[in-house]
Amino acid sequence: MQNNKKSPVKKSLPGWILYFAGEKKNQYLISVLFAIISVACCIAPYLIIAKIVGQLMSGIKDWMLYLKEAGVIAAFWLGNVLFHAISTSISHVATFNLLGNIRKKMCDKLTRLPLGTVLDMPSGSLKNIMIDRIDSMETALAHIVPEYTSNIILSVALIVYLFVLDWRLALASFAVLPVGLIAMCFMFKDGTARFKNALEKTKILNDTAVEYINGIEVIKAFGKSKSSYERFVNAAKEGSACYVEWMRDCIWPHAIATVVTPSLLLSLLPIGGFMFFKGMIDASLFITVIILAVSAIQPFITAFSYHDDIAKAGAIFAEAGQIMELPELIRPSENKMNPEDNSIVLKDVHFQYSDEKEILHGINMSLPQGSYSAFVGPSGSGKSTIARLIASLWEVNSGSIEIGGVNIKDLSLQEYNNRVAYVSQDNFLFDMSVRDNIRLGKEGASDEEVEKVAKESGCYDFIMSLENGFDTIVGGSGTHLSGGERQRIAIARAMMKNAPIVILDEATAYTDPENEALIQKSVSKLVAGKTLIVIAHRLSTVCDADKIFVINNGQIDSCGSHKELLKMNGLYKKMWEAHVESKDE
């Protein structure tokens, strides 16, 4: 059941990976296995070299033996290269699938969120998270999972083996390690918080850039380019300053850690030499420990080199997780009850946006199946809000909306979306052909069906006048077309859906009077027998509605037919007289 509970997202990096990896979890396990074999192949030659040194010190001069052992070393080297290639290949495939799963889950999540929640998210931030930041994790995740895990496991195994050989020499080997670890702790101090701060500053920079680009026309028209650009410059400076400060604080700890941590021989050679001359250990053991200590520290350093990447991936996963945990529309996966018809009833509906004051105050209305209803009223009165609530783009705070006697919260989103076609004044077209934009209303619709709907909705002629007719690419957000043309295609798309409930929210706002009359005539044919809701500022477009609801200050001021409302001498009559007067002028 889809509800407003939080998604079962884990907080640790392994938890995030397992959550988003889906069916590719086993690929990561296989990748780790091959990575362990690869690192083992890298370390094995050190053991063989220690053995060779012991044999030489014992006076063995069998050159064929040494040649065979050299061949084994070469074989291990080839094994290291081969298994590393296999490991990273598998981990890259798993990572690309994981990143794809993150984006799919986030897109699916956005479709289940109330529209208000989505609109509250800056588009620049969403784009940055879903595209840029998720993309930036590819290299890190493809190497972190197999290489970090395998290097840690092998380092621990070698350290344990050193203690088994001689715990005194093992302690001597790692005597300088605490200094390096302390330096690393200073280097990694507040790393996650710093990275989150960097992400936040980058988010502000992206949002400011998107705002600046979207508002460039207004900025130029009013000559505010200098003051507006100043905000972007400040955001860019803050975005770079947080990284510079972070790197400056890490310079000395990083230098100490990278110099001291590998320098195990600083303590091992004098302590081990003293023990050797005192007869406490033999030369073979001493040399073996030297070789193993040198070989053990490299995978340890390699593992710790991924710390920044781990912090980065964890912070990005956390951002994705915040979106995944947002409250969803309360809807079941399947209908609890089936509506009897397509009538709409609102009962004592109250609603407010986020933390703002209440917009709707106890709305009650009944829209019979097949009726034509219109919502009119002053700007900001709540007309479009009611339409969006009926379209299930938001969730009511209290009260209920029923379709065919069934609360819409008892209908699945899929079922409800199939029942309702919604066209707003701000229509979005995808950057593809006119034909494909209309076809979105009905998956698999034939070219003939698309062209038929275009004719019936009154936009066939203007489409054919375009450079490539129905195959004309409309551009991002439909920017190659005028506002009126975008609206007409959006109406055709809604008609293609053939939903029993149609909501037109100022759907003819950008059309000229001639085309508006044509569209109104076409719409009246296409919605015959459907439950139609129209929100309009121009009252002349809804005079023939079965019932007109006059909305004022979030309440129903009055309702009735056009003639009935004129007789009431109320708000509608004043609006009508103002409308007629403006037309006469």
mmCIF file of C-alpha atoms in Angstrom, residues 5-349:
data_model
loop_
_atom_site.group_PDB
_atom_site.id
_atom_site.type_symbol
_atom_site.label_atom_id
_atom_site.label_comp_id
_atom_site.label_asym_id
_atom_site.label_seq_id
_atom_site.Cartn_x
_atom_site.Cartn_y
_atom_site.Cartn_z
ATOM 1 C CA LYS A 5 5.106 6.337 5.941
ATOM 2 C CA LYS A 6 8.810 6.635 5.333
ATOM 3 C CA SER A 7 10.473 4.272 2.921
ATOM 4 C CA PRO A 8 12.662 1.571 4.511
ATOM 5 C CA VAL A 9 15.880 3.356 3.602
ATOM 6 C CA LYS A 10 19.041 2.430 5.486
ATOM 7 C CA LYS A 11 21.465 4.979 6.957
ATOM 8 C CA SER A 12 24.868 3.292 6.504
ATOM 9 C CA LEU A 13 26.647 3.237 3.150
ATOM 10 C CA PRO A 14 26.345 -0.592 2.839
ATOM 11 C CA GLY A 15 22.649 -0.226 3.663
ATOM 12 C CA TRP A 16 22.159 2.376 0.928
ATOM 13 C CA ILE A 17 24.010 0.197 -1.587
ATOM 14 C CA LEU A 18 21.986 -2.915 -0.761
ATOM 15 C CA TYR A 19 18.734 -0.913 -0.843
ATOM 16 C CA PHE A 20 19.340 0.585 -4.271
ATOM 17 C CA ALA A 21 21.301 -2.295 -5.827
ATOM 18 C CA GLY A 22 18.172 -4.417 -6.222
ATOM 19 C CA GLU A 23 18.852 -7.614 -8.167
ATOM 20 C CA LYS A 24 22.519 -6.632 -8.641
ATOM 21 C CA LYS A 25 23.499 -7.233 -4.991
ATOM 22 C CA ASN A 26 25.113 -10.566 -5.883
ATOM 23 C CA GLN A 27 27.254 -8.871 -8.521
ATOM 24 C CA TYR A 28 28.827 -6.726 -5.812
ATOM 25 C CA LEU A 29 29.530 -9.838 -3.729
ATOM 26 C CA ILE A 30 31.167 -11.559 -6.702
ATOM 27 C CA SER A 31 33.153 -8.395 -7.419
ATOM 28 C CA VAL A 32 34.427 -8.336 -3.812
ATOM 29 C CA LEU A 33 35.401 -12.014 -4.075
ATOM 30 C CA PHE A 34 37.476 -11.394 -7.212
ATOM 31 C CA ALA A 35 38.973 -8.276 -5.620
ATOM 32 C CA ILE A 36 40.119 -10.322 -2.604
ATOM 33 C CA ILE A 37 41.734 -12.850 -4.943
ATOM 34 C CA SER A 38 43.372 -9.971 -6.848
ATOM 35 C CA VAL A 39 44.852 -8.412 -3.694
ATOM 36 C CA ALA A 40 45.941 -11.852 -2.480
ATOM 37 C CA CYS A 41 47.745 -12.349 -5.784
ATOM 38 C CA CYS A 42 49.428 -8.995 -5.209
ATOM 39 C CA ILE A 43 50.625 -9.939 -1.703
ATOM 40 C CA ALA A 44 51.598 -13.573 -2.424
ATOM 41 C CA PRO A 45 54.820 -12.582 -4.242
ATOM 42 C CA TYR A 46 56.066 -10.910 -1.037
ATOM 43 C CA LEU A 47 55.712 -14.246 0.794
ATOM 44 C CA ILE A 48 57.584 -16.025 -1.986
ATOM 45 C CA ILE A 49 60.337 -13.378 -1.922
ATOM 46 C CA ALA A 50 60.667 -13.856 1.840
ATOM 47 C CA LYS A 51 60.962 -17.586 1.218
ATOM 48 C CA ILE A 52 63.626 -17.022 -1.459
ATOM 49 C CA VAL A 53 65.655 -14.782 0.872
ATOM 50 C CA GLY A 54 65.491 -17.468 3.556
ATOM 51 C CA GLN A 55 66.674 -20.093 1.075
ATOM 52 C CA LEU A 56 69.565 -17.905 -0.059
ATOM 53 C CA MET A 57 70.613 -17.285 3.520
ATOM 54 C CA SER A 58 70.472 -21.029 4.110
ATOM 55 C CA GLY A 59 72.982 -21.517 1.292
ATOM 56 C CA ILE A 60 70.622 -23.134 -1.238
ATOM 57 C CA LYS A 61 71.998 -22.555 -4.765
ATOM 58 C CA ASP A 62 69.399 -24.405 -6.839
ATOM 59 C CA TRP A 63 68.866 -21.867 -9.636
ATOM 60 C CA MET A 64 66.084 -23.909 -11.247
ATOM 61 C CA LEU A 65 64.194 -23.701 -7.959
ATOM 62 C CA TYR A 66 64.562 -19.927 -7.935
ATOM 63 C CA LEU A 67 63.534 -19.773 -11.597
ATOM 64 C CA LYS A 68 60.345 -21.725 -10.825
ATOM 65 C CA GLU A 69 59.600 -19.481 -7.877
ATOM 66 C CA ALA A 70 60.139 -16.426 -10.104
ATOM 67 C CA GLY A 71 57.657 -17.992 -12.546
ATOM 68 C CA VAL A 72 55.141 -18.373 -9.716
ATOM 69 C CA ILE A 73 55.648 -14.695 -8.832
ATOM 70 C CA ALA A 74 54.957 -13.750 -12.461
ATOM 71 C CA ALA A 75 51.840 -15.936 -12.442
ATOM 72 C CA PHE A 76 50.579 -14.174 -9.313
ATOM 73 C CA TRP A 77 51.270 -10.808 -10.933
ATOM 74 C CA LEU A 78 49.217 -11.815 -13.979
ATOM 75 C CA GLY A 79 46.514 -13.120 -11.644
ATOM 76 C CA ASN A 80 46.440 -9.776 -9.871
ATOM 77 C CA VAL A 81 45.925 -7.927 -13.169
ATOM 78 C CA LEU A 82 43.343 -10.424 -14.451
ATOM 79 C CA PHE A 83 41.222 -10.690 -11.305
ATOM 80 C CA HIS A 84 41.362 -6.927 -10.751
ATOM 81 C CA ALA A 85 40.043 -6.383 -14.284
ATOM 82 C CA ILE A 86 37.249 -8.927 -13.742
ATOM 83 C CA SER A 87 36.363 -7.400 -10.353
ATOM 84 C CA THR A 88 36.171 -3.820 -11.609
ATOM 85 C CA SER A 89 34.231 -4.856 -14.720
ATOM 86 C CA ILE A 90 31.566 -6.566 -12.602
ATOM 87 C CA SER A 91 31.468 -3.711 -10.076
ATOM 88 C CA HIS A 92 31.084 -1.129 -12.855
ATOM 89 C CA VAL A 93 28.134 -2.999 -14.349
ATOM 90 C CA ALA A 94 26.563 -3.311 -10.883
ATOM 91 C CA THR A 95 27.215 0.382 -10.184
ATOM 92 C CA PHE A 96 25.635 1.582 -13.420
ATOM 93 C CA ASN A 97 22.579 -0.518 -12.581
ATOM 94 C CA LEU A 98 22.573 0.875 -9.041
ATOM 95 C CA LEU A 99 22.710 4.482 -10.268
ATOM 96 C CA GLY A 100 19.926 3.717 -12.720
ATOM 97 C CA ASN A 101 17.860 2.211 -9.897
ATOM 98 C CA ILE A 102 18.375 5.330 -7.769
ATOM 99 C CA ARG A 103 17.094 7.562 -10.560
ATOM 100 C CA LYS A 104 14.158 5.254 -11.313
ATOM 101 C CA LYS A 105 13.167 5.041 -7.645
ATOM 102 C CA MET A 106 13.441 8.815 -7.261
ATOM 103 C CA CYS A 107 11.359 9.421 -10.403
ATOM 104 C CA ASP A 108 8.743 6.927 -9.213
ATOM 105 C CA LYS A 109 8.774 8.626 -5.817
ATOM 106 C CA LEU A 110 8.150 12.046 -7.374
ATOM 107 C CA THR A 111 5.053 10.695 -9.135
ATOM 108 C CA ARG A 112 3.647 9.561 -5.770
ATOM 109 C CA LEU A 113 4.321 12.818 -3.953
ATOM 110 C CA PRO A 114 1.770 15.630 -3.656
ATOM 111 C CA LEU A 115 2.404 18.257 -6.321
ATOM 112 C CA GLY A 116 3.010 20.892 -3.651
ATOM 113 C CA THR A 117 5.894 18.880 -2.227
ATOM 114 C CA VAL A 118 7.531 18.643 -5.653
ATOM 115 C CA LEU A 119 7.002 22.332 -6.419
ATOM 116 C CA ASP A 120 8.662 23.253 -3.119
ATOM 117 C CA MET A 121 11.879 21.613 -4.373
ATOM 118 C CA PRO A 122 14.007 23.942 -6.525
ATOM 119 C CA SER A 123 14.375 22.406 -9.984
ATOM 120 C CA GLY A 124 18.125 23.136 -9.943
ATOM 121 C CA SER A 125 18.561 21.123 -6.741
ATOM 122 C CA LEU A 126 16.557 18.177 -8.066
ATOM 123 C CA LYS A 127 18.518 18.151 -11.309
ATOM 124 C CA ASN A 128 21.793 18.401 -9.403
ATOM 125 C CA ILE A 129 20.942 15.461 -7.140
ATOM 126 C CA MET A 130 19.381 13.178 -9.762
ATOM 127 C CA ILE A 131 21.916 13.822 -12.526
ATOM 128 C CA ASP A 132 25.212 15.384 -11.464
ATOM 129 C CA ARG A 133 25.720 14.081 -7.936
ATOM 130 C CA ILE A 134 24.458 10.590 -8.595
ATOM 131 C CA ASP A 135 26.694 10.514 -11.672
ATOM 132 C CA SER A 136 29.667 11.594 -9.569
ATOM 133 C CA MET A 137 29.354 8.441 -7.435
ATOM 134 C CA GLU A 138 30.053 6.090 -10.350
ATOM 135 C CA THR A 139 33.831 5.961 -10.035
ATOM 136 C CA ALA A 140 33.727 5.868 -6.242
ATOM 137 C CA LEU A 141 31.164 3.071 -5.931
ATOM 138 C CA ALA A 142 32.687 0.977 -8.690
ATOM 139 C CA HIS A 143 35.968 0.895 -6.736
ATOM 140 C CA ILE A 144 34.900 1.398 -3.117
ATOM 141 C CA VAL A 145 32.818 -1.762 -2.839
ATOM 142 C CA PRO A 146 35.367 -4.301 -4.147
ATOM 143 C CA GLU A 147 38.692 -2.579 -3.463
ATOM 144 C CA TYR A 148 37.982 -1.026 -0.069
ATOM 145 C CA THR A 149 36.496 -4.271 1.227
ATOM 146 C CA SER A 150 39.231 -6.514 -0.157
ATOM 147 C CA ASN A 151 42.104 -4.275 0.964
ATOM 148 C CA ILE A 152 40.726 -4.025 4.504
ATOM 149 C CA ILE A 153 40.247 -7.803 4.731
ATOM 150 C CA LEU A 154 43.755 -8.557 3.422
ATOM 151 C CA SER A 155 45.382 -5.925 5.645
ATOM 152 C CA VAL A 156 43.745 -7.385 8.740
ATOM 153 C CA ALA A 157 44.724 -10.914 7.672
ATOM 154 C CA LEU A 158 48.381 -9.907 7.194
ATOM 155 C CA ILE A 159 48.513 -8.052 10.508
ATOM 156 C CA VAL A 160 47.099 -11.104 12.285
ATOM 157 C CA TYR A 161 49.691 -13.289 10.526
ATOM 158 C CA LEU A 162 52.500 -10.954 11.663
ATOM 159 C CA PHE A 163 51.366 -11.301 15.261
ATOM 160 C CA VAL A 164 51.315 -15.073 14.822
ATOM 161 C CA LEU A 165 54.919 -15.014 13.562
ATOM 162 C CA ASP A 166 56.184 -12.777 16.382
ATOM 163 C CA TRP A 167 54.026 -10.366 18.349
ATOM 164 C CA ARG A 168 57.066 -8.292 19.390
ATOM 165 C CA LEU A 169 58.134 -7.618 15.812
ATOM 166 C CA ALA A 170 54.495 -6.974 14.869
ATOM 167 C CA LEU A 171 54.232 -4.277 17.547
ATOM 168 C CA ALA A 172 57.553 -2.853 16.420
ATOM 169 C CA SER A 173 56.283 -2.737 12.834
ATOM 170 C CA PHE A 174 53.293 -0.615 13.730
ATOM 171 C CA ALA A 175 54.875 1.599 16.390
ATOM 172 C CA VAL A 176 54.694 4.673 14.118
ATOM 173 C CA LEU A 177 51.189 3.859 12.880
ATOM 174 C CA PRO A 178 49.363 5.714 15.726
ATOM 175 C CA VAL A 179 51.031 8.966 14.589
ATOM 176 C CA GLY A 180 49.702 8.445 11.075
ATOM 177 C CA LEU A 181 46.260 7.473 12.373
ATOM 178 C CA ILE A 182 46.053 10.560 14.574
ATOM 179 C CA ALA A 183 46.961 12.713 11.567
ATOM 180 C CA MET A 184 44.276 10.928 9.526
ATOM 181 C CA CYS A 185 41.723 11.594 12.271
ATOM 182 C CA PHE A 186 42.502 15.315 12.087
ATOM 183 C CA MET A 187 42.269 15.137 8.297
ATOM 184 C CA PHE A 188 38.904 13.358 8.366
ATOM 185 C CA LYS A 189 37.553 15.432 11.266
ATOM 186 C CA ASP A 190 34.113 16.846 10.407
ATOM 187 C CA GLY A 191 34.552 15.415 6.894
ATOM 188 C CA THR A 192 30.905 14.454 6.478
ATOM 189 C CA ALA A 193 29.693 17.797 7.848
ATOM 190 C CA ARG A 194 32.109 19.679 5.600
ATOM 191 C CA PHE A 195 30.988 17.725 2.548
ATOM 192 C CA LYS A 196 27.318 18.336 3.383
ATOM 193 C CA ASN A 197 28.123 22.044 3.696
ATOM 194 C CA ALA A 198 29.848 21.922 0.307
ATOM 195 C CA LEU A 199 26.803 20.189 -1.180
ATOM 196 C CA GLU A 200 24.515 22.828 0.322
ATOM 197 C CA LYS A 201 26.612 25.682 -1.081
ATOM 198 C CA THR A 202 26.674 23.947 -4.474
ATOM 199 C CA LYS A 203 22.902 23.524 -4.295
ATOM 200 C CA ILE A 204 22.478 27.255 -3.624
ATOM 201 C CA LEU A 205 24.784 28.002 -6.546
ATOM 202 C CA ASN A 206 22.767 25.754 -8.876
ATOM 203 C CA ASP A 207 19.444 27.227 -7.741
ATOM 204 C CA THR A 208 20.759 30.766 -8.191
ATOM 205 C CA ALA A 209 22.073 29.914 -11.662
ATOM 206 C CA VAL A 210 18.732 28.392 -12.724
ATOM 207 C CA GLU A 211 16.841 31.392 -11.319
ATOM 208 C CA TYR A 212 19.170 33.796 -13.110
ATOM 209 C CA ILE A 213 18.848 31.991 -16.447
ATOM 210 C CA ASN A 214 15.045 31.641 -16.193
ATOM 211 C CA GLY A 215 14.680 35.322 -15.291
ATOM 212 C CA ILE A 216 17.180 36.719 -17.784
ATOM 213 C CA GLU A 217 14.403 38.302 -19.874
ATOM 214 C CA VAL A 218 13.044 40.243 -16.891
ATOM 215 C CA ILE A 219 16.562 41.171 -15.748
ATOM 216 C CA LYS A 220 17.412 42.632 -19.149
ATOM 217 C CA ALA A 221 14.037 44.364 -19.537
ATOM 218 C CA PHE A 222 14.406 46.204 -16.227
ATOM 219 C CA GLY A 223 18.148 46.770 -16.370
ATOM 220 C CA LYS A 224 18.872 44.800 -13.198
ATOM 221 C CA SER A 225 21.657 42.648 -14.607
ATOM 222 C CA LYS A 226 24.353 43.980 -12.248
ATOM 223 C CA SER A 227 22.407 43.509 -8.996
ATOM 224 C CA SER A 228 20.992 40.145 -10.107
ATOM 225 C CA TYR A 229 24.380 38.852 -11.237
ATOM 226 C CA GLU A 230 25.840 39.859 -7.878
ATOM 227 C CA ARG A 231 23.804 37.123 -6.160
ATOM 228 C CA PHE A 232 25.240 34.528 -8.518
ATOM 229 C CA VAL A 233 28.805 35.823 -7.963
ATOM 230 C CA ASN A 234 28.362 35.639 -4.182
ATOM 231 C CA ALA A 235 26.968 32.089 -4.425
ATOM 232 C CA ALA A 236 29.922 31.074 -6.622
ATOM 233 C CA LYS A 237 32.417 32.572 -4.181
ATOM 234 C CA GLU A 238 30.829 30.818 -1.210
ATOM 235 C CA GLY A 239 30.744 27.573 -3.186
ATOM 236 C CA SER A 240 34.475 27.724 -3.894
ATOM 237 C CA ALA A 241 35.455 29.112 -0.463
ATOM 238 C CA CYS A 242 34.059 26.109 1.431
ATOM 239 C CA TYR A 243 36.225 23.742 -0.658
ATOM 240 C CA VAL A 244 39.340 25.929 -0.364
ATOM 241 C CA GLU A 245 38.947 26.197 3.423
ATOM 242 C CA TRP A 246 38.384 22.455 3.692
ATOM 243 C CA MET A 247 41.498 21.630 1.663
ATOM 244 C CA ARG A 248 43.603 24.197 3.550
ATOM 245 C CA ASP A 249 42.718 22.584 6.891
ATOM 246 C CA CYS A 250 43.674 19.146 5.554
ATOM 247 C CA ILE A 251 47.076 19.980 4.045
ATOM 248 C CA TRP A 252 49.302 19.359 7.074
ATOM 249 C CA PRO A 253 47.432 16.327 8.488
ATOM 250 C CA HIS A 254 47.456 14.815 5.003
ATOM 251 C CA ALA A 255 51.172 15.433 4.581
ATOM 252 C CA ILE A 256 51.993 13.878 7.979
ATOM 253 C CA ALA A 257 49.719 10.875 7.364
ATOM 254 C CA THR A 258 51.105 10.127 3.908
ATOM 255 C CA VAL A 259 54.742 10.431 5.089
ATOM 256 C CA VAL A 260 54.562 8.677 8.458
ATOM 257 C CA THR A 261 52.047 5.875 7.856
ATOM 258 C CA PRO A 262 54.129 3.937 5.248
ATOM 259 C CA SER A 263 57.353 4.423 7.258
ATOM 260 C CA LEU A 264 57.093 1.193 9.261
ATOM 261 C CA LEU A 265 60.810 0.489 8.894
ATOM 262 C CA LEU A 266 61.603 3.528 11.083
ATOM 263 C CA SER A 267 60.718 1.498 14.154
ATOM 264 C CA LEU A 268 60.974 -2.061 12.831
ATOM 265 C CA LEU A 269 64.639 -1.947 11.678
ATOM 266 C CA PRO A 270 66.224 -0.700 14.910
ATOM 267 C CA ILE A 271 64.052 -2.814 17.212
ATOM 268 C CA GLY A 272 64.293 -5.908 15.006
ATOM 269 C CA GLY A 273 68.058 -5.383 14.538
ATOM 270 C CA PHE A 274 68.549 -5.205 18.302
ATOM 271 C CA MET A 275 66.534 -8.433 18.778
ATOM 272 C CA PHE A 276 68.555 -10.150 16.004
ATOM 273 C CA PHE A 277 71.953 -9.233 17.481
ATOM 274 C CA LYS A 278 70.763 -10.380 20.898
ATOM 275 C CA GLY A 279 69.803 -13.747 19.390
ATOM 276 C CA MET A 280 66.122 -13.310 20.160
ATOM 277 C CA ILE A 281 65.136 -13.912 16.497
ATOM 278 C CA ASP A 282 66.814 -15.419 13.462
ATOM 279 C CA ALA A 283 67.567 -13.612 10.210
ATOM 280 C CA SER A 284 64.930 -15.482 8.213
ATOM 281 C CA LEU A 285 62.118 -14.416 10.541
ATOM 282 C CA PHE A 286 63.400 -10.846 10.655
ATOM 283 C CA ILE A 287 63.467 -10.530 6.856
ATOM 284 C CA THR A 288 60.074 -12.214 6.504
ATOM 285 C CA VAL A 289 58.510 -9.740 8.941
ATOM 286 C CA ILE A 290 60.147 -6.792 7.126
ATOM 287 C CA ILE A 291 58.686 -7.931 3.784
ATOM 288 C CA LEU A 292 55.242 -8.711 5.209
ATOM 289 C CA ALA A 293 55.068 -5.411 7.115
ATOM 290 C CA VAL A 294 55.853 -3.469 3.937
ATOM 291 C CA SER A 295 53.273 -5.482 1.978
ATOM 292 C CA ALA A 296 50.585 -5.137 4.699
ATOM 293 C CA ILE A 297 50.633 -1.348 4.875
ATOM 294 C CA GLN A 298 49.933 -0.760 1.166
ATOM 295 C CA PRO A 299 46.396 -2.239 1.110
ATOM 296 C CA PHE A 300 45.746 -0.434 4.406
ATOM 297 C CA ILE A 301 46.704 2.921 2.832
ATOM 298 C CA THR A 302 44.690 2.093 -0.306
ATOM 299 C CA ALA A 303 41.588 1.375 1.799
ATOM 300 C CA PHE A 304 41.913 4.624 3.742
ATOM 301 C CA SER A 305 42.388 6.605 0.538
ATOM 302 C CA TYR A 306 38.708 5.920 -0.179
ATOM 303 C CA HIS A 307 37.532 7.702 2.996
ATOM 304 C CA ASP A 308 36.635 10.921 1.179
ATOM 305 C CA ASP A 309 34.771 8.969 -1.478
ATOM 306 C CA ILE A 310 32.879 7.071 1.207
ATOM 307 C CA ALA A 311 31.878 10.312 2.947
ATOM 308 C CA LYS A 312 30.875 11.800 -0.404
ATOM 309 C CA ALA A 313 28.786 8.779 -1.420
ATOM 310 C CA GLY A 314 27.165 8.639 2.026
ATOM 311 C CA ALA A 315 26.168 12.319 1.855
ATOM 312 C CA ILE A 316 24.733 11.951 -1.663
ATOM 313 C CA PHE A 317 22.839 8.799 -0.672
ATOM 314 C CA ALA A 318 21.473 10.707 2.317
ATOM 315 C CA GLU A 319 20.152 13.449 -0.002
ATOM 316 C CA ALA A 320 18.482 10.845 -2.186
ATOM 317 C CA GLY A 321 17.156 9.178 0.962
ATOM 318 C CA GLN A 322 15.565 12.423 2.152
ATOM 319 C CA ILE A 323 13.543 12.516 -1.053
ATOM 320 C CA MET A 324 12.679 8.823 -0.757
ATOM 321 C CA GLU A 325 11.365 9.393 2.770
ATOM 322 C CA LEU A 326 9.000 12.269 1.915
ATOM 323 C CA PRO A 327 5.309 11.572 2.740
ATOM 324 C CA GLU A 328 3.400 10.233 -0.252
ATOM 325 C CA LEU A 329 -0.201 10.562 -1.338
ATOM 326 C CA ILE A 330 -2.269 8.111 0.679
ATOM 327 C CA ARG A 331 -3.401 5.594 -1.909
ATOM 328 C CA PRO A 332 -3.850 1.788 -1.952
ATOM 329 C CA SER A 333 -2.105 -0.365 -4.559
ATOM 330 C CA GLU A 334 -5.544 -1.639 -5.659
ATOM 331 C CA ASN A 335 -9.040 -0.172 -5.389
ATOM 332 C CA LYS A 336 -10.798 -0.840 -2.093
ATOM 333 C CA MET A 337 -14.115 -0.125 -3.830
ATOM 334 C CA ASN A 338 -15.109 0.551 -7.426
ATOM 335 C CA PRO A 339 -16.868 3.856 -8.191
ATOM 336 C CA GLU A 340 -20.470 3.574 -9.368
ATOM 337 C CA ASP A 341 -20.044 6.381 -11.906
ATOM 338 C CA ASN A 342 -17.927 9.480 -12.567
ATOM 339 C CA SER A 343 -19.778 11.953 -10.371
ATOM 340 C CA ILE A 344 -17.666 14.118 -8.046
ATOM 341 C CA VAL A 345 -18.585 15.166 -4.493
ATOM 342 C CA LEU A 346 -16.521 17.386 -2.177
ATOM 343 C CA LYS A 347 -17.434 17.243 1.511
ATOM 344 C CA ASP A 348 -16.169 19.917 3.923
ATOM 345 C CA VAL A 349 -12.780 20.176 2.184
#
